[in-house]
Amino acid sequence: MNGHIDDMMLGAYVDGELHPDAVAKIEAFLAGSAEARRKVGAFREINALLRACGSDLRDAA
């Protein structure tokens, strides 16, 4: 990780795709950034909506 935490990194964090060292760095970053915490919350909401849509589509098939 190059020290710059962008939306792609936050998305990977939400998706559980990061190495534990990167997770620790992002969590420290989140502690000091209300904007980043807002984005992570939004990403989590989007993921929940996508999971719900996928479930609805499977049920309709």
PDB file of C-alpha atoms in Angstrom:
ATOM      1  CA  MET A   1       0.000   0.000   0.000  1.00  0.00           C
ATOM      2  CA  ASN A   2       1.473   3.313  -1.059  1.00  0.00           C
ATOM      3  CA  GLY A   3       0.028   5.353   1.810  1.00  0.00           C
ATOM      4  CA  HIS A   4      -2.723   6.891  -0.311  1.00  0.00           C
ATOM      5  CA  ILE A   5      -6.123   5.527   0.587  1.00  0.00           C
ATOM      6  CA  ASP A   6      -8.630   6.058  -2.203  1.00  0.00           C
ATOM      7  CA  ASP A   7     -12.152   4.829  -2.912  1.00  0.00           C
ATOM      8  CA  MET A   8     -10.824   1.626  -4.505  1.00  0.00           C
ATOM      9  CA  MET A   9      -8.961   0.789  -1.298  1.00  0.00           C
ATOM     10  CA  LEU A  10     -12.044   1.591   0.790  1.00  0.00           C
ATOM     11  CA  GLY A  11     -14.122  -0.659  -1.463  1.00  0.00           C
ATOM     12  CA  ALA A  12     -11.612  -3.482  -1.103  1.00  0.00           C
ATOM     13  CA  TYR A  13     -11.722  -2.954   2.667  1.00  0.00           C
ATOM     14  CA  VAL A  14     -15.522  -3.248   2.699  1.00  0.00           C
ATOM     15  CA  ASP A  15     -15.326  -6.361   0.527  1.00  0.00           C
ATOM     16  CA  GLY A  16     -12.805  -8.003   2.866  1.00  0.00           C
ATOM     17  CA  GLU A  17     -10.165  -8.241   0.146  1.00  0.00           C
ATOM     18  CA  LEU A  18      -7.208  -6.693   1.975  1.00  0.00           C
ATOM     19  CA  HIS A  19      -4.258  -8.089   3.868  1.00  0.00           C
ATOM     20  CA  PRO A  20      -4.544  -7.554   7.644  1.00  0.00           C
ATOM     21  CA  ASP A  21      -1.738  -4.958   7.559  1.00  0.00           C
ATOM     22  CA  ALA A  22      -3.683  -2.885   5.036  1.00  0.00           C
ATOM     23  CA  VAL A  23      -6.865  -3.298   7.091  1.00  0.00           C
ATOM     24  CA  ALA A  24      -5.092  -1.859  10.125  1.00  0.00           C
ATOM     25  CA  LYS A  25      -3.884   1.156   8.119  1.00  0.00           C
ATOM     26  CA  ILE A  26      -7.335   1.805   6.708  1.00  0.00           C
ATOM     27  CA  GLU A  27      -8.969   1.497  10.123  1.00  0.00           C
ATOM     28  CA  ALA A  28      -6.502   4.045  11.509  1.00  0.00           C
ATOM     29  CA  PHE A  29      -7.330   6.320   8.556  1.00  0.00           C
ATOM     30  CA  LEU A  30     -11.061   5.864   9.160  1.00  0.00           C
ATOM     31  CA  ALA A  31     -10.650   6.896  12.796  1.00  0.00           C
ATOM     32  CA  GLY A  32      -9.585  10.343  11.607  1.00  0.00           C
ATOM     33  CA  SER A  33     -11.798  10.832   8.563  1.00  0.00           C
ATOM     34  CA  ALA A  34     -15.531  11.324   8.829  1.00  0.00           C
ATOM     35  CA  GLU A  35     -15.747  11.516   5.030  1.00  0.00           C
ATOM     36  CA  ALA A  36     -14.049   8.133   4.628  1.00  0.00           C
ATOM     37  CA  ARG A  37     -16.360   6.612   7.262  1.00  0.00           C
ATOM     38  CA  ARG A  38     -19.338   8.002   5.321  1.00  0.00           C
ATOM     39  CA  LYS A  39     -18.041   6.426   2.115  1.00  0.00           C
ATOM     40  CA  VAL A  40     -17.494   3.067   3.813  1.00  0.00           C
ATOM     41  CA  GLY A  41     -21.059   3.216   5.130  1.00  0.00           C
ATOM     42  CA  ALA A  42     -22.349   3.973   1.638  1.00  0.00           C
ATOM     43  CA  PHE A  43     -20.311   1.108   0.150  1.00  0.00           C
ATOM     44  CA  ARG A  44     -21.758  -1.258   2.753  1.00  0.00           C
ATOM     45  CA  GLU A  45     -25.298  -0.121   1.904  1.00  0.00           C
ATOM     46  CA  ILE A  46     -24.644  -0.675  -1.799  1.00  0.00           C
ATOM     47  CA  ASN A  47     -23.295  -4.164  -1.101  1.00  0.00           C
ATOM     48  CA  ALA A  48     -26.395  -5.004   0.946  1.00  0.00           C
ATOM     49  CA  LEU A  49     -28.657  -3.775  -1.859  1.00  0.00           C
ATOM     50  CA  LEU A  50     -26.759  -5.807  -4.432  1.00  0.00           C
ATOM     51  CA  ARG A  51     -26.979  -8.925  -2.279  1.00  0.00           C
ATOM     52  CA  ALA A  52     -30.723  -8.357  -1.877  1.00  0.00           C
ATOM     53  CA  CYS A  53     -31.165  -7.890  -5.626  1.00  0.00           C
ATOM     54  CA  GLY A  54     -29.205 -11.059  -6.316  1.00  0.00           C
ATOM     55  CA  SER A  55     -31.384 -12.945  -3.874  1.00  0.00           C
ATOM     56  CA  ASP A  56     -34.528 -11.588  -5.515  1.00  0.00           C
ATOM     57  CA  LEU A  57     -33.259 -12.608  -8.948  1.00  0.00           C
ATOM     58  CA  ARG A  58     -32.437 -16.135  -7.784  1.00  0.00           C
ATOM     59  CA  ASP A  59     -35.896 -16.453  -6.217  1.00  0.00           C
ATOM     60  CA  ALA A  60     -37.560 -15.364  -9.475  1.00  0.00           C
ATOM     61  CA  ALA A  61     -35.729 -17.937 -11.589  1.00  0.00           C
TER      62      ALA A  61
END
